[in-house]
CSV table of C-alpha atoms and ligand atoms in Angstrom, one decimal:
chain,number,residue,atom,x,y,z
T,811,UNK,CA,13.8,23.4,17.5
T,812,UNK,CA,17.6,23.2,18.6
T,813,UNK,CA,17.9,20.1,20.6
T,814,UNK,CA,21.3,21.3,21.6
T,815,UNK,CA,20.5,24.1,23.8
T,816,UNK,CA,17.1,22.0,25.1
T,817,UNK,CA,17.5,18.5,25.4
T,818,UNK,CA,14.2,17.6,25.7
T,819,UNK,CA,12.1,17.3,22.7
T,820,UNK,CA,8.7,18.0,23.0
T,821,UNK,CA,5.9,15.6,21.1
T,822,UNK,CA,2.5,16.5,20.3
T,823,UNK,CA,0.1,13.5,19.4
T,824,UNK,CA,-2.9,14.2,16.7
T,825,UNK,CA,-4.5,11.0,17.3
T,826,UNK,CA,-4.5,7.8,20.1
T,827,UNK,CA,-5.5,5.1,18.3
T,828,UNK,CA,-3.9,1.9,17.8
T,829,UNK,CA,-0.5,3.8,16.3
T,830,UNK,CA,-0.9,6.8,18.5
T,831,UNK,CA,-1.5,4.1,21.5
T,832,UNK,CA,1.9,2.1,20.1
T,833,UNK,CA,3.3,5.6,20.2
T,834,UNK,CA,2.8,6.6,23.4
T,835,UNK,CA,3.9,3.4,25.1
T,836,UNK,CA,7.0,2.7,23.2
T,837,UNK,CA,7.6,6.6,24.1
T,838,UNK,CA,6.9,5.9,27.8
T,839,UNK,CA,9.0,2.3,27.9
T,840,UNK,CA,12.0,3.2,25.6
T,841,UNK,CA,12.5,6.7,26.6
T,842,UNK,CA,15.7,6.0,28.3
T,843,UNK,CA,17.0,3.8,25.8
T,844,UNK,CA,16.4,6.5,23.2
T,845,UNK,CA,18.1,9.2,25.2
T,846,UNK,CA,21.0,6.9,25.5
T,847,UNK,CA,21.2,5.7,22.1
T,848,UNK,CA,20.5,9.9,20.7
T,849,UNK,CA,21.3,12.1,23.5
T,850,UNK,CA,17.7,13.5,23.6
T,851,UNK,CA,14.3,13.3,25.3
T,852,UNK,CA,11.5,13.0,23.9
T,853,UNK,CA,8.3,14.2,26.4
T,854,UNK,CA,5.0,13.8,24.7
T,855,UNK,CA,3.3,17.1,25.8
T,856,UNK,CA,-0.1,16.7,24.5
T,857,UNK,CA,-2.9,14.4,22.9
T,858,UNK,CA,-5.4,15.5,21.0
T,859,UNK,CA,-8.4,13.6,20.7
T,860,UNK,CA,-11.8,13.1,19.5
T,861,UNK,CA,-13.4,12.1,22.9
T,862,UNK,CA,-11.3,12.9,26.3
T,863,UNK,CA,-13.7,10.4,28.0
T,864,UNK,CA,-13.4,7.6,26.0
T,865,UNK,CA,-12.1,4.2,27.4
T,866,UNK,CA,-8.9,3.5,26.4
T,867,UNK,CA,-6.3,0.9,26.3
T,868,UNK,CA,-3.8,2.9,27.7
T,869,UNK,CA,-3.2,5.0,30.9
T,870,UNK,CA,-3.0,8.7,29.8
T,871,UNK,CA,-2.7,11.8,32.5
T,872,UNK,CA,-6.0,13.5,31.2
T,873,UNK,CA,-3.8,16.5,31.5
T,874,UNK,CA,-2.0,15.6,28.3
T,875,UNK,CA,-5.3,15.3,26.5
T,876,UNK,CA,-7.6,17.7,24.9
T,877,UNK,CA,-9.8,17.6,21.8
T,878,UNK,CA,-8.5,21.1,20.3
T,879,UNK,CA,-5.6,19.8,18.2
T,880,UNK,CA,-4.9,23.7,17.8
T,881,UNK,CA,-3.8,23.2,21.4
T,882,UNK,CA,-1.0,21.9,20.5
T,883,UNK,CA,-0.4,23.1,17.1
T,884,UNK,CA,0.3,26.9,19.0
T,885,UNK,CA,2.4,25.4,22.1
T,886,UNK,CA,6.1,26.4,21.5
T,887,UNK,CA,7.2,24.0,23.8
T,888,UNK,CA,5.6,21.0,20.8
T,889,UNK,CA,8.6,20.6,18.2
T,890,UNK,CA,7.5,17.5,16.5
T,891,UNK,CA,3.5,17.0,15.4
T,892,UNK,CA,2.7,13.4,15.1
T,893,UNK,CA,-0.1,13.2,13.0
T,894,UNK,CA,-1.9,10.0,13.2
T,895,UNK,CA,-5.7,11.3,13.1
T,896,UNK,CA,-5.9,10.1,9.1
T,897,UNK,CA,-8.3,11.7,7.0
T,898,UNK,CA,-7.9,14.2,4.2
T,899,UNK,CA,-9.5,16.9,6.3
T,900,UNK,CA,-8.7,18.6,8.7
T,901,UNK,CA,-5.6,16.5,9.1
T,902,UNK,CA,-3.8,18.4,5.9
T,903,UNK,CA,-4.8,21.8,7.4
T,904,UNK,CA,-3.2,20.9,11.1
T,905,UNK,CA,0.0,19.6,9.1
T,906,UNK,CA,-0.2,22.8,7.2
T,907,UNK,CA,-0.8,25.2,10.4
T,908,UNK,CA,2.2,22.9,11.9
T,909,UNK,CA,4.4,23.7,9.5
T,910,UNK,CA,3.8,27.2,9.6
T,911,UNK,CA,4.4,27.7,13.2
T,912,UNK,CA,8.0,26.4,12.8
T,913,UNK,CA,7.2,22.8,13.9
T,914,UNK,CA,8.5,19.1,12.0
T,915,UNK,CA,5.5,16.9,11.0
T,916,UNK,CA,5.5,13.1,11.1
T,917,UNK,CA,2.4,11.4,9.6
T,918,UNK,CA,1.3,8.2,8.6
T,919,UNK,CA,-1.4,9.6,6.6
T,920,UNK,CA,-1.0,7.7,2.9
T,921,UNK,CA,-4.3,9.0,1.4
T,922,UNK,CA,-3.4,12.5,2.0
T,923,UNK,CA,0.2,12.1,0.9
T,924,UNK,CA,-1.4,9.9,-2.2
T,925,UNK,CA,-3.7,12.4,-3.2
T,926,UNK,CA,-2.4,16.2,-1.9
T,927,UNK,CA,1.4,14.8,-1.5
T,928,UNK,CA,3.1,17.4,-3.5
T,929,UNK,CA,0.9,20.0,-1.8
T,930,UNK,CA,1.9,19.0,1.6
T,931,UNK,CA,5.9,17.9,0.7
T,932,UNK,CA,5.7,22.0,-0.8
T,933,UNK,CA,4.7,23.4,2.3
T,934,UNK,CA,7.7,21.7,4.2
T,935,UNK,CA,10.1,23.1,1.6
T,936,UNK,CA,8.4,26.2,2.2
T,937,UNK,CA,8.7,26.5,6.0
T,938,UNK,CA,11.9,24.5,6.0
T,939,UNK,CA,10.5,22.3,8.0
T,940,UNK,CA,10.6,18.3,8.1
T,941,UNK,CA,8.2,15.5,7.2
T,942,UNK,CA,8.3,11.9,7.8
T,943,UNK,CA,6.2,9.5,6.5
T,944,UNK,CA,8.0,6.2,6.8
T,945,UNK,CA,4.4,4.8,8.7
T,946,UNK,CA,2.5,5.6,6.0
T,947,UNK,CA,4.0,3.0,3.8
T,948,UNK,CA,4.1,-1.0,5.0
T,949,UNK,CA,4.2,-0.1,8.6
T,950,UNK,CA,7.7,-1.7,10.5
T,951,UNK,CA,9.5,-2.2,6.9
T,952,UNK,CA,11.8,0.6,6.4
T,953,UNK,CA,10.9,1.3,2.6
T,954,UNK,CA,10.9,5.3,2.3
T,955,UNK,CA,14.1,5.4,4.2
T,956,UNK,CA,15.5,3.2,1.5
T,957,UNK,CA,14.1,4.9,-1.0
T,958,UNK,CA,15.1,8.0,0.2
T,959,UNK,CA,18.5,7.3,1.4
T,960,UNK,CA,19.6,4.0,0.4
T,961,UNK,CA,19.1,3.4,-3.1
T,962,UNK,CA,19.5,7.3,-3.9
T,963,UNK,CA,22.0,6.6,-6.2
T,964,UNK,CA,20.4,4.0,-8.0
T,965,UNK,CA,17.6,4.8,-11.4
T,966,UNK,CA,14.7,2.2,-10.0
T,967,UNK,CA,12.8,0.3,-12.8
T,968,UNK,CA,10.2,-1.5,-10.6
T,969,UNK,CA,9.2,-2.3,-7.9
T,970,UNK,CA,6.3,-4.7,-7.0
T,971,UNK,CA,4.9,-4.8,-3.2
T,972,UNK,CA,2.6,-6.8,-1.1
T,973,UNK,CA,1.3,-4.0,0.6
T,974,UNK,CA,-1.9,-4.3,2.6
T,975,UNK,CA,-1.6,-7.0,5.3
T,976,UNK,CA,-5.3,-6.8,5.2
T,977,UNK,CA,-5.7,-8.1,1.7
T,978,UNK,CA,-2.9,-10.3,2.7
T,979,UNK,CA,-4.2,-11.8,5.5
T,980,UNK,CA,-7.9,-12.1,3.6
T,981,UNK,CA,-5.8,-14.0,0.8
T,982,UNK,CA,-3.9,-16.4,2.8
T,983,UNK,CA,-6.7,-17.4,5.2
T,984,UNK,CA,-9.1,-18.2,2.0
T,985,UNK,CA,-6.0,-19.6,0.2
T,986,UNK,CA,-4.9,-22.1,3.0
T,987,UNK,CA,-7.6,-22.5,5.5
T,988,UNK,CA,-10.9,-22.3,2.8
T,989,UNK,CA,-11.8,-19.4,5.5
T,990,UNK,CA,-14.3,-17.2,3.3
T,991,UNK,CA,-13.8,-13.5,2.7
T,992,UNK,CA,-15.9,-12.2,5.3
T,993,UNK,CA,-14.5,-14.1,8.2
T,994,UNK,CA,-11.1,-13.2,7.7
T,995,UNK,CA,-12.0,-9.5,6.9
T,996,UNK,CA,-13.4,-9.5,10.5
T,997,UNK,CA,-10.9,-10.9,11.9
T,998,UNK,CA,-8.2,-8.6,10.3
T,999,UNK,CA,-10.3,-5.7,11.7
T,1000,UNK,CA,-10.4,-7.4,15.2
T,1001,UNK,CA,-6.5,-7.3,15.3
T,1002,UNK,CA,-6.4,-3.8,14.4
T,1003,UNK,CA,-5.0,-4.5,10.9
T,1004,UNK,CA,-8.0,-2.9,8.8
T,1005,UNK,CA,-8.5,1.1,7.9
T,1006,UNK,CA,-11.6,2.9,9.4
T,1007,UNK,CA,-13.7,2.1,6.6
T,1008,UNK,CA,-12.4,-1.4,5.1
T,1009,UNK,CA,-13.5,-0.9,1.7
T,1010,UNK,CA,-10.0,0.8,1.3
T,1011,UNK,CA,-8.4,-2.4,2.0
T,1012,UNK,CA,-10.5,-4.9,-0.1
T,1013,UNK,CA,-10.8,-2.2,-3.0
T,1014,UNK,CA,-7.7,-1.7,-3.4
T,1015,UNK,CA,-7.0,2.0,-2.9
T,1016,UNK,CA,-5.4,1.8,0.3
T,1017,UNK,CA,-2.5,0.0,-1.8
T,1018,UNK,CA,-2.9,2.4,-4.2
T,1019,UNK,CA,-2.2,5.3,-1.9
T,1020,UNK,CA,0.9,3.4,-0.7
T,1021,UNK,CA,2.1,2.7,-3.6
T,1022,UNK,CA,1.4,6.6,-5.3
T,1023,UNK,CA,3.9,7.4,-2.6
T,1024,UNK,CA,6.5,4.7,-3.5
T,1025,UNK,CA,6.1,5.9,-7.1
T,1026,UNK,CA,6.8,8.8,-6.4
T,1027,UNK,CA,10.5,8.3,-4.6
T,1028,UNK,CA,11.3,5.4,-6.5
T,1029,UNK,CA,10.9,7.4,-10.0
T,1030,UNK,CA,11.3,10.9,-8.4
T,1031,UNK,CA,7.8,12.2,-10.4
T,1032,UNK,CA,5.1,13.8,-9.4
T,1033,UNK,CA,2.2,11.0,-9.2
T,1034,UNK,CA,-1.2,12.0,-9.9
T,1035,UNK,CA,-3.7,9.7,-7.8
T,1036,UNK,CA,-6.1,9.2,-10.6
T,1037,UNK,CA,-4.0,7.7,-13.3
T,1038,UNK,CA,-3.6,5.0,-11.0
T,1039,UNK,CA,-5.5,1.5,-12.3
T,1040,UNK,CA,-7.2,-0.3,-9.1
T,1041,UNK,CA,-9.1,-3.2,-8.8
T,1042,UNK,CA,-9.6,-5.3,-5.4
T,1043,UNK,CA,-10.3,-8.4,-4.1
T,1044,UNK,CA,-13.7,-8.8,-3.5
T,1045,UNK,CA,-14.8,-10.7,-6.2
T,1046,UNK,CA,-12.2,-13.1,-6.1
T,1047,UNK,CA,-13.4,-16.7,-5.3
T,1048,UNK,CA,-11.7,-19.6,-3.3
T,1049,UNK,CA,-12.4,-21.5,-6.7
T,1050,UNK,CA,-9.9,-19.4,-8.6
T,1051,UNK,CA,-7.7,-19.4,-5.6
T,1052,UNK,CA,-7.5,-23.1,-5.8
T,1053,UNK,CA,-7.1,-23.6,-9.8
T,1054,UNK,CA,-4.4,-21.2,-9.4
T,1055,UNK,CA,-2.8,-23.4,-7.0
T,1056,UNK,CA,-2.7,-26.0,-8.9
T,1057,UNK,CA,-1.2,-24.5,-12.0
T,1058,UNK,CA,2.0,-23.6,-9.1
T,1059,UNK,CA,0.6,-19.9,-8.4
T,1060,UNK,CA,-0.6,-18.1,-5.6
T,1061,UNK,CA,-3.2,-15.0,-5.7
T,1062,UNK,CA,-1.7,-11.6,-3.9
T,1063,UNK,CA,-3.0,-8.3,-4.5
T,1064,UNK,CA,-0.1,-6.7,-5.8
T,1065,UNK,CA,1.0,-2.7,-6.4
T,1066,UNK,CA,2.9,-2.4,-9.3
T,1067,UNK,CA,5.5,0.5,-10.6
T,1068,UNK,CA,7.5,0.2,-13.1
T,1069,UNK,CA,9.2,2.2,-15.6
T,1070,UNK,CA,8.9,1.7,-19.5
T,1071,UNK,CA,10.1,4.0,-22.1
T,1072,UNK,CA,6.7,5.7,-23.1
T,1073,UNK,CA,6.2,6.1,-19.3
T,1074,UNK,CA,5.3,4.6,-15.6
T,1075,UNK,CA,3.0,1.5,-15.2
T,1076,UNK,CA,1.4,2.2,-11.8
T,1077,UNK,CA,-1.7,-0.8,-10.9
T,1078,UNK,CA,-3.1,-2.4,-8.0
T,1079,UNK,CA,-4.9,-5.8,-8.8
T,1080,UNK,CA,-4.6,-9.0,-7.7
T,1081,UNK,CA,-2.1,-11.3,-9.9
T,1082,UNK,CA,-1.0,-14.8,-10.5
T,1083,UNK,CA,2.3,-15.2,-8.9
T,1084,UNK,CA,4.4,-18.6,-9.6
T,1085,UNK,CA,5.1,-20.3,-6.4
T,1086,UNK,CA,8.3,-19.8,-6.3
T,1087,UNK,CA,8.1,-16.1,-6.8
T,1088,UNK,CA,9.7,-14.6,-3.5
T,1089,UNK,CA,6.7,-12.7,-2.8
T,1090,UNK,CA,4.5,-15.7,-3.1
T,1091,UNK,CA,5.8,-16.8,0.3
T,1092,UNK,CA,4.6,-13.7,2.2
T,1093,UNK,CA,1.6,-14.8,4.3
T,1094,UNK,CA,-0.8,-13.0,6.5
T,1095,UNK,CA,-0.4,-9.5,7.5
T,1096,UNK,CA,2.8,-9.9,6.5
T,1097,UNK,CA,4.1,-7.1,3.5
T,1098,UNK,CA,6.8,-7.5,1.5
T,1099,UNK,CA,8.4,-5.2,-1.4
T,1100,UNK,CA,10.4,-6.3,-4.2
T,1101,UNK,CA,12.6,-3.6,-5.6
T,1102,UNK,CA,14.8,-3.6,-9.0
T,1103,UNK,CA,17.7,-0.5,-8.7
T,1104,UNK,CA,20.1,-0.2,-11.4
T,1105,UNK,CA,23.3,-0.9,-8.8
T,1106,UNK,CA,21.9,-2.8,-6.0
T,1107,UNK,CA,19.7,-5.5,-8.3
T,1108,UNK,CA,16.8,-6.7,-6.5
T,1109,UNK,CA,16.2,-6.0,-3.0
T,1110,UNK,CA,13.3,-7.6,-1.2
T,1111,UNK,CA,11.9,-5.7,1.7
T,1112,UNK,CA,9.6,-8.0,4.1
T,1113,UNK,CA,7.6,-7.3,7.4
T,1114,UNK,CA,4.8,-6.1,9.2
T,1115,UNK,CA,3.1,-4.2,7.3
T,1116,UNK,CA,0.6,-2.9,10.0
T,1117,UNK,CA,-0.4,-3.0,13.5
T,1118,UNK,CA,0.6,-1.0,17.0
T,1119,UNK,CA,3.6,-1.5,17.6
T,1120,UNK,CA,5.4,-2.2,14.0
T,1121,UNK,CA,3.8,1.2,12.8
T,1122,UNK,CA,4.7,3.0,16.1
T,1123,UNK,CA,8.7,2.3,15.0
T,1124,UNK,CA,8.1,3.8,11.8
T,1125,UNK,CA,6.8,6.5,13.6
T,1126,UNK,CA,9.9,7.2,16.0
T,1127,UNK,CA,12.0,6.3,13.4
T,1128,UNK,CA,11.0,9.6,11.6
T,1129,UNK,CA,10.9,11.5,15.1
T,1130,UNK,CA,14.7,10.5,15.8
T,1131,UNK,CA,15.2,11.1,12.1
T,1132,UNK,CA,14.3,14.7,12.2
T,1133,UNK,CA,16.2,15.3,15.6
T,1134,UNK,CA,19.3,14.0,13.8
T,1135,UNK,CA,18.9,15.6,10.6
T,1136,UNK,CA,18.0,19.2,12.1
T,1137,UNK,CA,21.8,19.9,11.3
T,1138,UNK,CA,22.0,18.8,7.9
T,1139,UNK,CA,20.3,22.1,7.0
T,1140,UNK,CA,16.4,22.1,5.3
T,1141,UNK,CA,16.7,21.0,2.5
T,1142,UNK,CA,15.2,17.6,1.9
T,1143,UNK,CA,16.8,16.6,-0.7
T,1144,UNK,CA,14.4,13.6,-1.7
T,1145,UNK,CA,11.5,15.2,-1.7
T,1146,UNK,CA,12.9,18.1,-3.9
T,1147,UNK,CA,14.0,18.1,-7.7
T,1148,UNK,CA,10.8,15.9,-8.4
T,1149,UNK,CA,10.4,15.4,-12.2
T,1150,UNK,CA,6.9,16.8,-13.0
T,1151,UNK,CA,3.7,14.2,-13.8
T,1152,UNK,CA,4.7,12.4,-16.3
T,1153,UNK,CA,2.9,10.3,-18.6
T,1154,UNK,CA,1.0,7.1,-16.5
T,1155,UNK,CA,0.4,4.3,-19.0
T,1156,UNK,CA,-3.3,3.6,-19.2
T,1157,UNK,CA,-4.4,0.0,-18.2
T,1158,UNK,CA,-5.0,-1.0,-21.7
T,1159,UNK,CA,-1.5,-0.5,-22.7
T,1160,UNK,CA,-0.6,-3.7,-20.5
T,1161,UNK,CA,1.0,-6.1,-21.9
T,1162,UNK,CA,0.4,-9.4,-19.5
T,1163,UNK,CA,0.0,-13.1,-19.4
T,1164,UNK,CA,-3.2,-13.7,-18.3
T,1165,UNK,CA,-5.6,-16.4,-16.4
T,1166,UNK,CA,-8.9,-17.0,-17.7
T,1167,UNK,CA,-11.8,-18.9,-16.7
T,1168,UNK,CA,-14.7,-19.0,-18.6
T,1169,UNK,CA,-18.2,-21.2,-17.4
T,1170,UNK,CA,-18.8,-23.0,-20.7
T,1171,UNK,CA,-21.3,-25.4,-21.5
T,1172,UNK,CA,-19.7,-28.8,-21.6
T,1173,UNK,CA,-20.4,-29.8,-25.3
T,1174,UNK,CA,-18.7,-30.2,-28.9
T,1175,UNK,CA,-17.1,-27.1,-30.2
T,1176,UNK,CA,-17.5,-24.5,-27.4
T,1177,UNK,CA,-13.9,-25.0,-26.5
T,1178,UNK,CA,-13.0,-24.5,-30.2
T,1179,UNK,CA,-14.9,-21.1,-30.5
T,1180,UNK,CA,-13.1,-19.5,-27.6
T,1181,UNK,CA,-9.8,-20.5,-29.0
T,1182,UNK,CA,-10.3,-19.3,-32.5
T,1183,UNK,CA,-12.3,-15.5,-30.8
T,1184,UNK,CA,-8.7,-15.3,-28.9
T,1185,UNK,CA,-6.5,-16.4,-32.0
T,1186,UNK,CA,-8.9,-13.5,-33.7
T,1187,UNK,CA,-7.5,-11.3,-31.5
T,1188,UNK,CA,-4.2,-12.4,-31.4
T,1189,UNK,CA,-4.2,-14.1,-28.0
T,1190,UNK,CA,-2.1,-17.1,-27.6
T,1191,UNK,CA,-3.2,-19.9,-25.9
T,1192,UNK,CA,-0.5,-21.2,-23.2
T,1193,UNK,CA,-2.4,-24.3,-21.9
T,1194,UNK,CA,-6.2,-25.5,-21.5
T,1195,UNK,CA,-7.6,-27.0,-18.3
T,1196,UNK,CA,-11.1,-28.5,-17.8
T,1197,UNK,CA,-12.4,-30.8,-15.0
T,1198,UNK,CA,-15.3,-33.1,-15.8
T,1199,UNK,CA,-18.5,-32.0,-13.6
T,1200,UNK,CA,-21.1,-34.4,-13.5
T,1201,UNK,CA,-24.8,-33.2,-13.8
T,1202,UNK,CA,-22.9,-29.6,-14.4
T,1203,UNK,CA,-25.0,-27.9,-17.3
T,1204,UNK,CA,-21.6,-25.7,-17.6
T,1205,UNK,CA,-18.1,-26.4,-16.6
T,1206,UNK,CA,-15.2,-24.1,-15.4
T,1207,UNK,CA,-12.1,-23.9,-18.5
T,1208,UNK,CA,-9.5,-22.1,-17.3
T,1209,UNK,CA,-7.2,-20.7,-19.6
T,1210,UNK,CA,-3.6,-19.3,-19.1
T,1211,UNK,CA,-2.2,-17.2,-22.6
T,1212,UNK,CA,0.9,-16.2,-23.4
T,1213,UNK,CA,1.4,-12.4,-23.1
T,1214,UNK,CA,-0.9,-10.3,-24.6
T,1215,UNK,CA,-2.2,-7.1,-24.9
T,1216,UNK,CA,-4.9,-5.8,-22.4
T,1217,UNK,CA,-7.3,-4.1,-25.0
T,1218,UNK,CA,-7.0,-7.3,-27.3
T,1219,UNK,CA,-8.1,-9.5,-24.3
T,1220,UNK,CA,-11.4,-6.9,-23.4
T,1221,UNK,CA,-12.2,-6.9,-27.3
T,1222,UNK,CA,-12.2,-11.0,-27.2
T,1223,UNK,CA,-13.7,-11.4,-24.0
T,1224,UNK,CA,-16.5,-9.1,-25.0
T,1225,UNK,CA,-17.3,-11.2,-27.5
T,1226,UNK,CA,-16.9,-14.5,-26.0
T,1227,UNK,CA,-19.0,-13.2,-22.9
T,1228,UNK,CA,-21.6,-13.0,-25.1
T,1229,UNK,CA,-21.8,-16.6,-26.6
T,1230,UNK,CA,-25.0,-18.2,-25.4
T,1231,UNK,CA,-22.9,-20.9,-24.0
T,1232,UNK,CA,-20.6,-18.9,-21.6
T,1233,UNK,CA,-22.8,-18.5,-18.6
T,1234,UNK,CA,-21.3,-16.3,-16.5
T,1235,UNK,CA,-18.5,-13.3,-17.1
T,1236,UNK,CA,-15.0,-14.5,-17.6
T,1237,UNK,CA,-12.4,-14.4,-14.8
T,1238,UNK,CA,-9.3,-12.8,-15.4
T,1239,UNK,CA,-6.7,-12.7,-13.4
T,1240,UNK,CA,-3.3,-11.3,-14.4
T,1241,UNK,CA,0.0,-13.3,-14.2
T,1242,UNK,CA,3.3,-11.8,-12.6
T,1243,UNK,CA,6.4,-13.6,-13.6
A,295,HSE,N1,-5.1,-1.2,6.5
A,295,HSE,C1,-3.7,-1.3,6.3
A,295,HSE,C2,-3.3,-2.7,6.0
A,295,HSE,C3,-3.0,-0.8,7.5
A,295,HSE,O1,-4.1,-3.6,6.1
A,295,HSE,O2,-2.2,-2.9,5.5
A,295,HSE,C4,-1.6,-0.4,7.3
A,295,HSE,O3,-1.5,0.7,6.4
C-alpha cells in the first residue's frame, strides 16, 4: 500500500459482529474526521460473513458482503484485513494468506495471538507486513500501544490487570447487589460483553490469553500458553465475597505478570485485594491495568474493557497506526528481538498471603488442630474469624496467613481437608497487596 499516490485506503472486514458492526459505523460516521485529522480515506470494500442474509443491526449494501473471506483476501484494491471473525481456525490461515498477498492485518483475536502469537507476529516480519492487535487486549484502553511504544524504554517488573469486564461485571453485581452468578453472566452476554462460548470468561482463559500477550511485550519473551496457571470464578460464593469485605477486601479476578529472578510469574485467579488497592475500585465491565516500569513507576491504565464501540477504537487505532507507520520502514521493532521462552514459575513456587475458610465443626479443639497442621507446615496465622451459627452443626473460620508458600499450603490443606470435622473443601483465596 502507498497511501501517498492513493489516498484512499481500502478496508476489508473478516467478521460483522458487535466489533465488526462498531467498525463499520464509526468508519461510516467519522470518515471525514479521520481524513481530516490523517489525510486519508479509509473505504471499507468488503465484508465477509457467515450468513449474507442474516438480520443485522446495521445497514450494509449487500454488495459489500460475501461469505468467501478469500474474496477479499485476493482484491488488490483491500490494503488493510480486519480480522474480527475470532477463532483459531481459519482465522490464522486468512491472516496468514493476508500477509502473503502484501496486505497489513489488524485483529483482535487474543486466543490466536495467546496460543500461535509468535507464529503469526513471524509471518509479518516475514512479509514485512503490519499487525495490530491493540483490540485484542482490554478493548478502549490503549495498553499494547504503551507497551509497545510508551514504556519501550522502561525493564517492566509487573504488571497486574483487571481484564475481563465479564468477570468484572459478574463480580461487582454479586459483590454489591447479592445478584447470583448466573444472572449477571446473562446479562453480561445480553450487552454484548461475553465471548461466544462464556466459559472463556468465567474460566479464566480469556484473561489468560490477554494477559500471554501483555507478557509477552511487557517482558519481551516468547510466552508459551500452557505454562500459564488459571483458575476462574465459578466456584466463588457471595459468602466469601462478603467475609472478604469485611476484612477491607474486594474479590477481582486478576492476571498477573511479574518478573522474579528465577523467572516470570504468569496466573489468572481471583485474589483478595485491600480496599484501597486502586484496582479495587474498578467496577463492572470496567478493566483496569496496573503497570510497574523501571522509569515511569506505576502507571494505572483504566477503561472499557469490551463492547462495540470501545473495541472498534482499538481497532482504527491500529488501522491509522499502520497508515502512519507505512513510512517508518518494516520493521516492527516491538514485536522483534523477543527473548526466547523463558522459564514460567510453576504455581507452587508462589509465595502469597492467603484467605482460608474452612467449615469446621463448632466444638473444643477443632480450631486448635488447624492451627497447629498449618504451624506444621510452616503457615503463619495472620488473624482468626468465626461467627456463631446457631443450630449450625459446622461453622465457617475464615483464616487469613501471613505469606507462605503455595505447596506448604496444598500439603496442610490436604491434610486438614481430611479431618472428620472439616465438612467441606477449604476455600482459598489468594491475597494481592
Ligand atoms: N469477553 C471479553 C470480556 C470481551 O468480557 O472482557 C473483551 O475481550
Amino acid at each position: 500500500m502507498n497511501h501517498k499516490n492513493s489516498q484512499t485506503v481500502g478496508i476489508g472486514l473478516i467478521g460483522l459482529g458487535t466489533v465488526g458492526t462498531g467498525v463499520y459505523r464509526v468508519l461510516q460516521g467519522h470518515a471525514a474526521s479521520l481524513e481530516k485529522k490523517i489525510g486519508v480515506r479509509f473505504e471499507i470494500r468488503k465484508i465477509a460473513v457467515k450468513n449474507i442474509s442474516k438480520k443485522r443491526a446495521v445497514k450494509v449494501p449487500r454488495v459489500l458482503l460475501t461469505q468467501n473471506p478469500q474474496e477479499l483476501l485476493d482484491d488488490p484494491k483491500i490494503h488493510i484485513v480486519i480480522e474480527l471473525a475470532g477463532g483459531i481456525h481459519p482465522a490464522k490461515e486468512w491472516i496468514e494468506r493476508a500477509f502473503a498477498a502484501g496486505k497489513h492485518v489488524v485483529t483482535a483475536n487474543k486466543a490466536l495471538l495467546a496460543e500461535h502469537g509468535s507464529e503469526i507476529f513471524k509471518a509479518a516480519q516475514r512479509y514485512e507486513r503490519r499487525l495490530g492487535f491493540e483490540a485484542s487486549v482490554c478493548g478502549g484502553i490503549p495498553i499494547i500501544k504503551s507497551l509497545r511504544e510508551g514504556l519501550v524504554s522502561n525493564e517492566i517488573s509487573q504488571l497486574l490487570g483487571i481484564v475481563n469486564g465479564t468477570c468484572n461485571f459478574i463480580l461487582t453485581a454479586m459483590s454489591e447487589k447479592s445478584i447470583d452468578f448466573l444472572e449477571s453472566l446473562a446479562k453480561a452476554q445480553k450487552l454484548g460483553y461475553a465471548e461466544k462460548n462464556p466459559a472463556f470468561d468465567v474460566r479464566g482463559i480469556d484473561s489468560a490469553h490477554k494477559l500471554a500477550i501483555l507478557a509477552r511485550l511487557a517482558f519481551r519473551q516468547e510466552i508459551s500458553f500452557e505454562s500459564i496457571a488459571v483458575e476462574g470464578i465459578e466456584s466463588l460464593s457471595i459468602t466469601d465475597i462478603e467475609y472478604a469485605k469485611e476484612l477491607g477486601y474486594a474479590v477481582k479476578l486478576l492476571a498477573i505478570g511479574k518478573k522474579q529472578k528465577e523467572g516470570i510469574e504468569l496466573r489468572v485467579h481471583p485474589a483478595l485485594l485491600p480496599l484501597d488497592h486502586p484496582l479495587s475500585n474498578v467496577k463492572g465491565v470496567y478493566n483496569a491495568v496496573f503497570v510497574h516500569g523501571d522509569q515511569a513507576d506505576d502507571l494505572l491504565f483504566y477503561g472499557r474493557g469490551a463492547g462495540m464501540f470501545p473495541t472498534a477504537s482499538a481497532v482504527l487505532s491500529d488501522v491509522v497506526d499502520i497508515v502512519k507507520k507505512i513510512e517508518a520502514g518494516p520493521v516492527d521493532s516491538a514485536l522483534s528481538a523477543m527473548l526466547p521462552a523463558g522459564c514460567i514459575l510453576p504455581i507452587t513456587d508462589l509465595r502469597s498471603r492467603y484467605y482460608l475458610r474452612f467449615q469446621a465443626a463448632d466444638k473444643p479443639g477443632v480450631l486448635g488442630r488447624i492451627a497447629q497442621t498449618l504451624g506444621k507446615h510452616h503457615i503463619s496465622i495472620l488473624s482468626v474469624h468465626q461467627k456463631e451459627s446457631e443450630n449450625a452443626k459446622s461453622v465457617p473460620v475464615v483464616i487469613l496467613t501471613y505469606e507462605a508458600s503455595e505447596k506448604d499450603l496444598r500439603n496442610a490443606l490436604r491434610t486438614i481437608d481430611a479431618q472428620k470435622d472439616i465438612s467441606e473443601k477449604t476455600v482459598v483465596l489468594r491475597v494481592q497487596r
